[in-house]
Amino acid sequence: MAAETIRLDVARYRPEEDAEPVLQSYEVPLRPDWAVLDGLAHIKDHLDGTLSFRWSCRMGICGSCGMDVDGEPRLTCGTFLAEYGAGPVRIEPLKGFPVIRDLVVDIDGFLAKLSSVRPWLVREGEEPPLTAEYAQTPAQLDAYKQYSMCINCMLCYSACPVYVLDPDFLGPAAIALAQRYNLDSRDMDDRFDVLNLEEAVWGCTFVGDCTRVCPKHVDPAEAIQRYKVTAALRSVLPWSGR
Amino acid sequence: MRRRLEPYLWLLFSGGGVVAALTLPVLVLLFGVLMPLGVVAWPSAAHLRALVDAPLVRGAVVVALTLCLFHAAHRIRFTSEELLGLRRWDALVAVLCYGAAVAGGVTAITLLF
Amino acid sequence: MTTARPPGHEEARPYVRPRDRWWFARRRSLAVFVLRELTSVLVAWTVAYLLLLLGAVADGTTERFAALAARPWMVALNVLALAATAFHAVTFLNLAPKATVVRLDGWRVPAWMIQGGNHTAWLAVSALLAYLVLRSS
């Protein structure tokens, strides 16, 4: 009995020999429980050990296996080959990022943006003992919890035409994470000056695709629109809070 | 806290978006489609003049139309830059778009006052 | 002579995609987005048309305006403007709950309620404007 297979058209970019990415086709077994990432692992293990791609946890939490699957940014560990019928399935690196090799993209720009919004709890004027706790009510937790689900997989950047057309745009995940800390009752930072910029919230034209592709239902589009309202109110009413 | 122009432009855009959404469809339906097609009779000139007679109404019309124009200017600015790749020329595109909106507002004032 | 470096250690030469001129045609959601933004052109046209009408009312040339408005190309343009402004209204009023999170005593008012309120307001304002324009004629 011949096992069923599916064709994967995988973008290859070998900087030492390719001027631009080219598609290379591989036939891999089509199994109902195989994700796209399993297909890539099969290629690497059995067909072509030179293929490069990032992955780690295989359970949708590390955020490292994001790729462009048939034109949509997806986590390859959570996207099943069976979704694509008889195939073929086109697998390319995430759009909007420089490609280092094959399916591996350069995330340095993203990491710099992320740290620019200070995505951590900022406290001022205190030296708390190591045992100190900052208790929160369920309502205070609810205020930011959704935005804290972000796994930095960058699918939202790849889906965002504003970012893809203008790599200086601060982008969905960084703004959503800034909001995650803005809305945290324990945080004392003011991120107004990094968010109230044309390259930050005002660059967003509310396409909404960041929210559509987010595997963790963070809803970055909502985070950005909410901060637009906050920043606009603060610009009109200097005394209004965040 | 550094002040920037963008939030004020966005407020005008949003306000204009609301006004445009609430008022323009019915107005273009009446004056642009149903009356020209004869489905509904044109109101008399005197009735139309009476409609915009009160200074308060005239002021409201000027504000509403200007807001709608700012809404359109804001979207046209961003969309033209995204569609045509004019991001580098943002300052120029912005001056042209918002300038046209201001010109429209001034036209409304001269027509009504 | 250059020594071959192991994979991953060759001179970094990241590939940067050229700008995709047809980015808005790649996904349905992007095409809808561009259509939504392009309604603004017809919003601007509608305001210009209303300014023409106001000018005619001010000059007492409403007859000439009515003749212009009845030209087939003008009616076609305004049918397009009607579709665009209605599409703008639906999309704009539906997106409003994303920007305004209303909390009542800790309970977040669901999006559909805000949207329903917006559409009710649209209906009410439209009815009021239609009444004011049509009442005595």
Tab-separated table of C-alpha atoms in Angstrom:
chain	number	residue	atom	x	y	z
A	1	MET	CA	0.000	0.000	0.000
A	2	ALA	CA	1.506	3.276	-1.042
A	3	ALA	CA	1.481	5.803	1.774
A	4	GLU	CA	-0.209	9.093	0.980
A	5	THR	CA	2.148	12.027	0.532
A	6	ILE	CA	1.841	15.789	0.146
A	7	ARG	CA	4.170	18.178	-1.649
A	8	LEU	CA	5.753	21.001	0.335
A	9	ASP	CA	7.145	23.912	-1.696
A	10	VAL	CA	9.706	25.334	0.678
A	11	ALA	CA	11.483	28.660	0.216
A	12	ARG	CA	15.238	28.170	0.211
A	13	TYR	CA	17.691	31.003	0.581
A	14	ARG	CA	21.353	30.117	0.829
A	15	PRO	CA	23.136	33.455	0.942
A	16	GLU	CA	26.358	31.921	-0.355
A	17	GLU	CA	24.714	30.772	-3.591
A	18	ASP	CA	21.207	32.305	-4.007
A	19	ALA	CA	20.594	35.915	-4.990
A	20	GLU	CA	17.003	35.561	-3.808
A	21	PRO	CA	14.847	32.826	-2.303
A	22	VAL	CA	13.805	29.942	-4.576
A	23	LEU	CA	11.146	27.300	-3.945
A	24	GLN	CA	12.261	23.704	-3.544
A	25	SER	CA	9.722	20.874	-3.544
A	26	TYR	CA	9.705	17.900	-1.223
A	27	GLU	CA	7.240	15.017	-0.926
A	28	VAL	CA	6.501	14.220	2.696
A	29	PRO	CA	4.090	11.719	4.245
A	30	LEU	CA	0.607	13.097	4.771
A	31	ARG	CA	-0.539	11.980	8.199
A	32	PRO	CA	-3.640	13.320	9.915
A	33	ASP	CA	-1.724	14.236	13.063
A	34	TRP	CA	1.170	15.946	11.291
A	35	ALA	CA	1.597	19.681	11.515
A	36	VAL	CA	3.534	21.643	8.900
A	37	LEU	CA	6.431	21.651	11.350
A	38	ASP	CA	6.444	17.823	11.361
A	39	GLY	CA	6.697	17.919	7.571
A	40	LEU	CA	9.687	20.258	7.794
A	41	ALA	CA	11.314	18.040	10.443
A	42	HIS	CA	10.797	15.057	8.130
A	43	ILE	CA	12.597	16.913	5.343
A	44	LYS	CA	15.457	17.851	7.634
A	45	ASP	CA	15.812	14.342	9.091
A	46	HIS	CA	15.287	12.218	5.982
A	47	LEU	CA	15.433	14.239	2.767
A	48	ASP	CA	17.653	17.296	3.048
A	49	GLY	CA	19.655	18.100	6.152
A	50	THR	CA	20.621	21.541	4.836
A	51	LEU	CA	17.147	23.028	5.365
A	52	SER	CA	17.157	25.661	8.137
A	53	PHE	CA	14.158	26.674	10.230
A	54	ARG	CA	13.438	27.660	13.839
A	55	TRP	CA	11.347	25.696	16.252
A	56	SER	CA	11.358	24.745	19.875
A	57	CYS	CA	8.346	23.702	21.918
A	58	ARG	CA	6.007	22.226	19.265
A	59	MET	CA	3.039	23.256	21.400
A	60	GLY	CA	2.281	26.840	20.430
A	61	ILE	CA	3.896	28.581	23.366
A	62	CYS	CA	7.507	29.403	22.414
A	63	GLY	CA	6.609	31.487	19.393
A	64	SER	CA	9.619	30.498	17.306
A	65	CYS	CA	8.096	28.482	14.437
A	66	GLY	CA	6.066	31.259	12.776
A	67	MET	CA	6.206	31.052	8.966
A	68	ASP	CA	4.204	32.077	5.968
A	69	VAL	CA	2.087	29.032	5.037
A	70	ASP	CA	0.250	29.421	1.718
A	71	GLY	CA	0.408	33.208	2.103
A	72	GLU	CA	-0.841	33.366	5.701
A	73	PRO	CA	1.399	33.875	8.727
A	74	ARG	CA	0.925	30.790	10.930
A	75	LEU	CA	2.570	28.897	13.756
A	76	THR	CA	3.747	25.820	11.851
A	77	CYS	CA	3.395	23.630	14.939
A	78	GLY	CA	-0.330	24.364	15.108
A	79	THR	CA	-1.113	24.238	11.387
A	80	PHE	CA	-1.950	20.767	10.149
A	81	LEU	CA	-1.003	19.440	6.739
A	82	ALA	CA	-4.477	17.942	6.412
A	83	GLU	CA	-5.895	21.502	6.219
A	84	TYR	CA	-4.381	21.798	2.743
A	85	GLY	CA	-6.122	18.824	1.142
A	86	ALA	CA	-3.992	17.358	-1.625
A	87	GLY	CA	-1.513	20.257	-1.432
A	88	PRO	CA	0.964	21.497	-2.415
A	89	VAL	CA	1.666	23.736	0.565
A	90	ARG	CA	3.904	26.770	0.074
A	91	ILE	CA	6.108	27.500	3.085
A	92	GLU	CA	8.030	30.771	3.155
A	93	PRO	CA	9.754	32.836	5.824
A	94	LEU	CA	7.605	35.416	7.640
A	95	LYS	CA	7.006	38.402	5.363
A	96	GLY	CA	8.368	41.763	6.412
A	97	PHE	CA	11.583	40.476	7.979
A	98	PRO	CA	15.032	40.147	6.399
A	99	VAL	CA	15.730	36.493	5.589
A	100	ILE	CA	18.961	35.112	7.028
A	101	ARG	CA	18.705	31.600	5.582
A	102	ASP	CA	15.837	29.483	4.240
A	103	LEU	CA	12.977	29.977	6.728
A	104	VAL	CA	15.005	31.815	9.367
A	105	VAL	CA	14.379	35.561	9.651
A	106	ASP	CA	16.275	38.337	11.379
A	107	ILE	CA	14.355	39.368	14.505
A	108	ASP	CA	16.822	41.942	15.857
A	109	GLY	CA	14.622	44.858	14.752
A	110	PHE	CA	11.644	43.342	16.539
A	111	LEU	CA	13.606	42.741	19.737
A	112	ALA	CA	14.833	46.350	19.736
A	113	LYS	CA	11.238	47.594	19.341
A	114	LEU	CA	10.080	45.317	22.123
A	115	SER	CA	12.628	46.620	24.617
A	116	SER	CA	11.951	50.232	23.570
A	117	VAL	CA	8.496	50.072	25.203
A	118	ARG	CA	9.976	48.786	28.496
A	119	PRO	CA	7.801	45.651	28.712
A	120	TRP	CA	8.345	45.016	32.394
A	121	LEU	CA	6.926	46.332	35.649
A	122	VAL	CA	8.473	49.688	36.427
A	123	ARG	CA	8.392	50.753	40.068
A	124	GLU	CA	9.701	54.009	41.425
A	125	GLY	CA	11.085	55.200	44.710
A	126	GLU	CA	11.119	52.022	46.722
A	127	GLU	CA	13.449	49.272	47.851
A	128	PRO	CA	11.028	46.452	48.560
A	129	PRO	CA	12.150	43.462	50.590
A	130	LEU	CA	12.516	40.289	48.494
A	131	THR	CA	9.444	38.840	50.149
A	132	ALA	CA	7.196	41.767	49.194
A	133	GLU	CA	4.029	40.940	47.258
A	134	TYR	CA	1.921	43.172	45.074
A	135	ALA	CA	-1.541	41.784	45.461
A	136	GLN	CA	-4.082	42.372	42.683
A	137	THR	CA	-7.817	41.944	42.591
A	138	PRO	CA	-9.322	39.746	39.852
A	139	ALA	CA	-10.602	42.916	38.167
A	140	GLN	CA	-7.089	44.412	38.125
A	141	LEU	CA	-5.781	41.191	36.590
A	142	ASP	CA	-8.572	41.185	34.012
A	143	ALA	CA	-7.625	44.675	32.879
A	144	TYR	CA	-4.440	43.454	31.154
A	145	LYS	CA	-4.524	39.645	31.183
A	146	GLN	CA	-5.491	39.244	27.536
A	147	TYR	CA	-2.492	41.306	26.384
A	148	SER	CA	-0.133	39.278	28.553
A	149	MET	CA	-0.806	36.161	26.461
A	150	CYS	CA	1.544	37.384	23.702
A	151	ILE	CA	4.300	34.870	22.842
A	152	ASN	CA	6.306	37.220	20.580
A	153	CYS	CA	5.793	35.002	17.531
A	154	MET	CA	5.693	38.041	15.223
A	155	LEU	CA	2.803	36.722	13.108
A	156	CYS	CA	1.067	40.059	13.688
A	157	TYR	CA	4.020	41.947	12.189
A	158	SER	CA	4.017	39.730	9.165
A	159	ALA	CA	0.267	40.263	8.695
A	160	CYS	CA	0.492	44.049	9.127
A	161	PRO	CA	0.790	45.929	5.817
A	162	VAL	CA	1.833	49.085	7.663
A	163	TYR	CA	4.849	47.273	9.147
A	164	VAL	CA	5.685	45.407	5.939
A	165	LEU	CA	5.642	48.661	3.960
A	166	ASP	CA	7.467	50.647	6.651
A	167	PRO	CA	9.792	48.601	8.900
A	168	ASP	CA	10.154	51.554	11.293
A	169	PHE	CA	6.562	51.098	12.503
A	170	LEU	CA	6.642	50.025	16.163
A	171	GLY	CA	4.075	47.371	15.329
A	172	PRO	CA	1.243	45.393	16.935
A	173	ALA	CA	2.943	43.145	19.515
A	174	ALA	CA	5.180	45.863	20.981
A	175	ILE	CA	2.238	48.244	21.403
A	176	ALA	CA	0.023	45.504	22.852
A	177	LEU	CA	2.758	44.633	25.340
A	178	ALA	CA	3.177	48.290	26.250
A	179	GLN	CA	-0.574	48.333	26.949
A	180	ARG	CA	-0.233	45.133	28.971
A	181	TYR	CA	2.016	47.073	31.373
A	182	ASN	CA	0.159	50.383	31.078
A	183	LEU	CA	-3.000	48.664	32.289
A	184	ASP	CA	-1.258	46.795	35.104
A	185	SER	CA	-2.110	48.339	38.477
A	186	ARG	CA	1.429	47.593	39.719
A	187	ASP	CA	3.195	49.488	36.939
A	188	MET	CA	4.300	53.092	37.478
A	189	ASP	CA	5.916	53.827	34.112
A	190	ASP	CA	4.670	56.333	31.555
A	191	ARG	CA	5.141	55.065	28.010
A	192	PHE	CA	3.363	58.052	26.435
A	193	ASP	CA	6.432	59.430	24.682
A	194	VAL	CA	7.344	56.136	22.987
A	195	LEU	CA	3.747	55.401	21.944
A	196	ASN	CA	2.515	58.876	20.951
A	197	LEU	CA	4.510	58.853	17.688
A	198	GLU	CA	3.736	58.572	14.031
A	199	GLU	CA	5.948	55.465	13.929
A	200	ALA	CA	3.999	54.069	16.922
A	201	VAL	CA	0.231	54.153	17.501
A	202	TRP	CA	-0.473	56.893	14.947
A	203	GLY	CA	1.037	54.866	12.134
A	204	CYS	CA	-1.645	52.202	12.585
A	205	THR	CA	-4.469	52.410	10.034
A	206	PHE	CA	-6.518	49.715	11.783
A	207	VAL	CA	-6.370	46.994	9.160
A	208	GLY	CA	-7.111	44.495	11.917
A	209	ASP	CA	-5.125	41.599	10.423
A	210	CYS	CA	-2.819	41.474	13.455
A	211	THR	CA	-5.805	40.414	15.532
A	212	ARG	CA	-7.010	37.990	12.869
A	213	VAL	CA	-3.737	36.041	12.755
A	214	CYS	CA	-2.856	36.148	16.476
A	215	PRO	CA	-2.673	32.534	17.708
A	216	LYS	CA	-3.173	33.697	21.316
A	217	HIS	CA	-6.181	36.014	20.804
A	218	VAL	CA	-4.281	38.989	22.167
A	219	ASP	CA	-6.170	41.448	19.917
A	220	PRO	CA	-3.322	43.903	19.277
A	221	ALA	CA	-5.598	46.020	17.057
A	222	GLU	CA	-7.787	46.756	20.062
A	223	ALA	CA	-4.747	47.555	22.217
A	224	ILE	CA	-3.568	50.096	19.651
A	225	GLN	CA	-6.972	51.763	19.181
A	226	ARG	CA	-7.392	51.993	22.951
A	227	TYR	CA	-4.051	53.691	23.313
A	228	LYS	CA	-4.979	56.104	20.529
A	229	VAL	CA	-7.952	57.193	22.632
A	230	THR	CA	-5.768	57.438	25.755
A	231	ALA	CA	-3.072	59.455	23.981
A	232	ALA	CA	-5.632	61.740	22.308
A	233	LEU	CA	-7.410	62.421	25.620
A	234	ARG	CA	-4.116	63.126	27.327
A	235	SER	CA	-3.159	65.501	24.525
A	236	VAL	CA	-6.418	67.416	24.898
A	237	LEU	CA	-6.770	67.183	28.670
A	238	PRO	CA	-3.297	67.429	30.190
A	239	TRP	CA	-4.594	66.481	33.592
A	240	SER	CA	-6.295	63.244	32.542
A	241	GLY	CA	-4.638	60.046	33.724
A	242	ARG	CA	-3.634	57.093	31.598
B	1	MET	CA	5.210	64.347	27.963
B	2	ARG	CA	5.958	65.639	24.470
B	3	ARG	CA	3.099	67.087	22.499
B	4	ARG	CA	2.652	65.956	18.897
B	5	LEU	CA	0.268	66.972	16.152
B	6	GLU	CA	-0.911	63.430	15.330
B	7	PRO	CA	-3.420	62.944	18.185
B	8	TYR	CA	-5.252	66.159	17.230
B	9	LEU	CA	-5.433	65.109	13.587
B	10	TRP	CA	-6.714	61.721	14.700
B	11	LEU	CA	-9.430	63.343	16.839
B	12	LEU	CA	-10.575	65.361	13.819
B	13	PHE	CA	-10.484	62.173	11.722
B	14	SER	CA	-12.538	60.233	14.275
B	15	GLY	CA	-15.046	62.996	14.861
B	16	GLY	CA	-15.432	63.418	11.128
B	17	GLY	CA	-15.849	59.667	10.727
B	18	VAL	CA	-18.774	59.681	13.130
B	19	VAL	CA	-20.419	62.715	11.516
B	20	ALA	CA	-19.920	61.275	8.025
B	21	ALA	CA	-21.345	57.908	9.082
B	22	LEU	CA	-24.421	59.396	10.740
B	23	THR	CA	-25.328	62.101	8.203
B	24	LEU	CA	-23.874	61.570	4.722
B	25	PRO	CA	-25.668	58.378	3.568
B	26	VAL	CA	-29.155	59.847	4.060
B	27	LEU	CA	-28.178	63.205	2.523
B	28	VAL	CA	-26.661	61.679	-0.598
B	29	LEU	CA	-29.610	59.277	-0.815
B	30	LEU	CA	-32.065	62.195	-0.793
B	31	PHE	CA	-30.240	64.934	-2.710
B	32	GLY	CA	-28.039	62.781	-4.922
B	33	VAL	CA	-30.260	59.853	-5.874
B	34	LEU	CA	-33.959	60.040	-4.970
B	35	MET	CA	-34.571	63.718	-5.891
B	36	PRO	CA	-32.641	63.646	-9.201
B	37	LEU	CA	-34.456	60.431	-10.158
B	38	GLY	CA	-37.803	62.036	-9.305
B	39	VAL	CA	-38.703	59.450	-6.657
B	40	VAL	CA	-38.988	62.302	-4.172
B	41	ALA	CA	-39.824	65.872	-5.211
B	42	TRP	CA	-37.182	68.558	-4.739
B	43	PRO	CA	-38.078	70.772	-1.774
B	44	SER	CA	-38.825	74.370	-2.727
B	45	ALA	CA	-35.919	76.804	-2.775
B	46	ALA	CA	-37.566	78.706	0.066
B	47	HIS	CA	-37.776	75.554	2.197
B	48	LEU	CA	-34.099	74.754	1.590
B	49	ARG	CA	-33.139	78.330	2.447
B	50	ALA	CA	-35.224	78.188	5.628
B	51	LEU	CA	-33.480	74.941	6.620
B	52	VAL	CA	-30.091	76.649	6.881
B	53	ASP	CA	-31.440	79.996	8.043
B	54	ALA	CA	-30.673	79.839	11.759
B	55	PRO	CA	-27.070	80.904	12.503
B	56	LEU	CA	-26.717	77.941	14.850
B	57	VAL	CA	-27.689	75.538	12.060
B	58	ARG	CA	-25.267	77.224	9.668
B	59	GLY	CA	-22.482	76.918	12.198
B	60	ALA	CA	-23.315	73.251	12.740
B	61	VAL	CA	-23.324	72.611	8.970
B	62	VAL	CA	-19.908	74.264	8.583
B	63	VAL	CA	-18.454	72.243	11.478
B	64	ALA	CA	-19.995	68.979	10.252
B	65	LEU	CA	-18.803	69.377	6.667
B	66	THR	CA	-15.309	70.436	7.756
B	67	LEU	CA	-15.027	67.436	10.074
B	68	CYS	CA	-16.090	65.123	7.234
B	69	LEU	CA	-13.392	66.674	5.056
B	70	PHE	CA	-10.755	66.143	7.750
B	71	HIS	CA	-11.870	62.546	8.035
B	72	ALA	CA	-11.451	62.070	4.280
B	73	ALA	CA	-8.140	63.978	4.227
B	74	HIS	CA	-6.662	61.755	6.955
B	75	ARG	CA	-7.635	58.538	5.204
B	76	ILE	CA	-6.573	59.764	1.776
B	77	ARG	CA	-3.202	60.753	3.234
B	78	PHE	CA	-2.494	57.297	4.677
B	79	THR	CA	-4.090	55.287	1.879
B	80	SER	CA	-2.282	57.110	-0.906
B	81	GLU	CA	0.993	56.610	0.922
B	82	GLU	CA	0.306	52.910	1.403
B	83	LEU	CA	-0.986	52.279	-2.113
B	84	LEU	CA	1.539	54.390	-4.011
B	85	GLY	CA	4.523	54.088	-1.681
B	86	LEU	CA	4.629	57.807	-0.866
B	87	ARG	CA	5.671	57.333	2.757
B	88	ARG	CA	8.818	59.432	2.220
B	89	TRP	CA	6.684	62.356	1.065
B	90	ASP	CA	4.385	62.205	4.095
B	91	ALA	CA	4.902	65.842	5.075
B	92	LEU	CA	3.952	67.063	1.588
B	93	VAL	CA	1.005	64.652	1.241
B	94	ALA	CA	-0.238	65.705	4.673
B	95	VAL	CA	-0.086	69.419	3.829
B	96	LEU	CA	-1.979	68.802	0.566
B	97	CYS	CA	-4.678	66.630	2.186
B	98	TYR	CA	-5.350	68.681	5.302
B	99	GLY	CA	-4.886	71.889	3.303
B	100	ALA	CA	-7.666	70.793	0.967
B	101	ALA	CA	-9.878	70.077	3.987
B	102	VAL	CA	-9.225	73.552	5.387
B	103	ALA	CA	-9.983	75.064	1.963
B	104	GLY	CA	-13.285	73.161	1.896
B	105	GLY	CA	-14.137	74.450	5.354
B	106	VAL	CA	-13.401	78.021	4.301
B	107	THR	CA	-15.608	77.508	1.214
B	108	ALA	CA	-18.439	76.338	3.470
B	109	ILE	CA	-18.063	79.459	5.622
B	110	THR	CA	-18.134	81.802	2.613
B	111	LEU	CA	-21.207	80.044	1.210
B	112	LEU	CA	-23.165	80.146	4.456
B	113	PHE	CA	-22.110	83.425	6.052
C	1	MET	CA	42.254	31.990	-0.894
C	2	THR	CA	39.249	32.136	1.343
C	3	THR	CA	38.503	29.311	3.699
C	4	ALA	CA	34.947	28.010	3.513
C	5	ARG	CA	33.077	28.802	6.675
C	6	PRO	CA	30.630	26.391	8.215
C	7	PRO	CA	26.952	27.025	7.428
C	8	GLY	CA	25.538	29.858	9.468
C	9	HIS	CA	28.920	31.551	9.708
C	10	GLU	CA	29.296	32.795	6.147
C	11	GLU	CA	29.186	36.490	5.552
C	12	ALA	CA	25.728	37.642	6.573
C	13	ARG	CA	23.773	38.736	3.522
C	14	PRO	CA	20.148	38.875	4.603
C	15	TYR	CA	17.616	38.953	1.818
C	16	VAL	CA	15.162	41.850	1.983
C	17	ARG	CA	12.031	41.467	-0.109
C	18	PRO	CA	11.339	44.299	-2.513
C	19	ARG	CA	8.193	46.345	-1.893
C	20	ASP	CA	5.123	44.398	-3.011
C	21	ARG	CA	3.178	46.788	-5.222
C	22	TRP	CA	0.072	44.544	-5.121
C	23	TRP	CA	0.089	43.873	-1.361
C	24	PHE	CA	-3.616	44.763	-1.061
C	25	ALA	CA	-4.596	42.085	-3.573
C	26	ARG	CA	-2.900	39.257	-1.676
C	27	ARG	CA	-5.599	38.724	0.930
C	28	ARG	CA	-9.321	39.365	1.021
C	29	SER	CA	-9.049	41.187	4.350
C	30	LEU	CA	-6.544	43.606	2.832
C	31	ALA	CA	-8.757	44.281	-0.183
C	32	VAL	CA	-11.701	45.031	2.117
C	33	PHE	CA	-9.448	47.316	4.158
C	34	VAL	CA	-8.394	49.293	1.083
C	35	LEU	CA	-12.020	49.552	-0.088
C	36	ARG	CA	-12.972	50.830	3.373
C	37	GLU	CA	-10.241	53.467	3.256
C	38	LEU	CA	-11.104	54.465	-0.309
C	39	THR	CA	-14.676	55.321	0.750
C	40	SER	CA	-13.015	58.513	1.982
C	41	VAL	CA	-12.641	59.731	-1.614
C	42	LEU	CA	-16.415	59.543	-2.063
C	43	VAL	CA	-16.984	61.047	1.388
C	44	ALA	CA	-14.979	64.028	0.126
C	45	TRP	CA	-17.026	64.048	-3.084
C	46	THR	CA	-20.300	63.974	-1.107
C	47	VAL	CA	-19.189	67.015	0.900
C	48	ALA	CA	-18.247	68.797	-2.336
C	49	TYR	CA	-21.672	67.943	-3.780
C	50	LEU	CA	-23.430	69.278	-0.676
C	51	LEU	CA	-21.320	72.457	-0.904
C	52	LEU	CA	-22.505	72.874	-4.517
C	53	LEU	CA	-26.083	72.474	-3.285
C	54	LEU	CA	-25.536	75.022	-0.498
C	55	GLY	CA	-24.034	77.419	-3.048
C	56	ALA	CA	-27.064	76.993	-5.298
C	57	VAL	CA	-29.401	77.613	-2.353
C	58	ALA	CA	-27.449	80.761	-1.445
C	59	ASP	CA	-27.485	82.058	-5.047
C	60	GLY	CA	-31.069	81.005	-5.745
C	61	THR	CA	-29.944	78.719	-8.598
C	62	THR	CA	-31.471	75.502	-7.289
C	63	GLU	CA	-33.197	74.838	-10.648
C	64	ARG	CA	-29.836	74.722	-12.422
C	65	PHE	CA	-28.444	72.522	-9.666
C	66	ALA	CA	-31.361	70.097	-10.028
C	67	ALA	CA	-30.703	69.875	-13.779
C	68	LEU	CA	-27.025	69.134	-13.127
C	69	ALA	CA	-27.925	66.558	-10.471
C	70	ALA	CA	-30.228	64.728	-12.895
C	71	ARG	CA	-27.513	64.125	-15.491
C	72	PRO	CA	-26.989	60.341	-15.784
C	73	TRP	CA	-23.267	60.458	-14.941
C	74	MET	CA	-24.029	62.564	-11.888
C	75	VAL	CA	-26.699	60.124	-10.691
C	76	ALA	CA	-24.287	57.234	-11.280
C	77	LEU	CA	-21.579	59.015	-9.301
C	78	ASN	CA	-23.987	59.669	-6.448
C	79	VAL	CA	-25.210	56.065	-6.391
C	80	LEU	CA	-21.548	55.128	-5.975
C	81	ALA	CA	-21.222	57.777	-3.257
C	82	LEU	CA	-24.292	56.340	-1.509
C	83	ALA	CA	-22.760	52.853	-1.532
C	84	ALA	CA	-19.419	54.195	-0.290
C	85	THR	CA	-20.847	56.352	2.503
C	86	ALA	CA	-23.095	53.492	3.639
C	87	PHE	CA	-20.099	51.108	3.625
C	88	HIS	CA	-18.138	53.700	5.577
C	89	ALA	CA	-20.964	54.025	8.103
C	90	VAL	CA	-21.294	50.268	8.649
C	91	THR	CA	-17.547	49.667	9.004
C	92	PHE	CA	-16.826	52.774	11.067
C	93	LEU	CA	-19.667	52.204	13.529
C	94	ASN	CA	-18.774	48.510	13.832
C	95	LEU	CA	-15.132	49.226	14.642
C	96	ALA	CA	-15.937	51.759	17.363
C	97	PRO	CA	-16.065	49.215	20.261
C	98	LYS	CA	-12.378	48.411	19.669
C	99	ALA	CA	-11.409	51.930	20.661
C	100	THR	CA	-13.925	52.434	23.428
C	101	VAL	CA	-13.911	49.879	26.171
C	102	VAL	CA	-16.935	50.628	28.332
C	103	ARG	CA	-16.914	49.098	31.787
C	104	LEU	CA	-19.930	49.259	34.051
C	105	ASP	CA	-19.071	48.214	37.567
C	106	GLY	CA	-16.302	45.939	36.272
C	107	TRP	CA	-18.500	44.364	33.594
C	108	ARG	CA	-17.302	45.064	30.062
C	109	VAL	CA	-20.150	46.122	27.803
C	110	PRO	CA	-20.028	43.657	24.876
C	111	ALA	CA	-19.125	44.919	21.407
C	112	TRP	CA	-22.508	44.082	19.881
C	113	MET	CA	-24.292	46.376	22.332
C	114	ILE	CA	-22.070	49.331	21.431
C	115	GLN	CA	-22.478	48.508	17.752
C	116	GLY	CA	-26.226	48.208	18.152
C	117	GLY	CA	-26.318	51.582	19.880
C	118	ASN	CA	-24.269	53.129	17.083
C	119	HIS	CA	-26.512	51.762	14.360
C	120	THR	CA	-29.604	52.904	16.235
C	121	ALA	CA	-28.115	56.395	16.408
C	122	TRP	CA	-27.407	56.241	12.651
C	123	LEU	CA	-31.023	55.308	11.976
C	124	ALA	CA	-32.353	58.024	14.283
C	125	VAL	CA	-30.173	60.786	12.805
C	126	SER	CA	-31.049	59.684	9.258
C	127	ALA	CA	-34.762	59.730	10.060
C	128	LEU	CA	-34.485	63.176	11.647
C	129	LEU	CA	-32.570	64.637	8.683
C	130	ALA	CA	-35.017	63.084	6.186
C	131	TYR	CA	-37.948	64.526	8.156
C	132	LEU	CA	-36.419	68.019	8.263
C	133	VAL	CA	-35.700	68.011	4.523
C	134	LEU	CA	-38.985	66.500	3.376
C	135	ARG	CA	-41.564	67.752	5.866
C	136	SER	CA	-43.252	70.715	4.140
C	137	SER	CA	-42.563	69.905	0.527
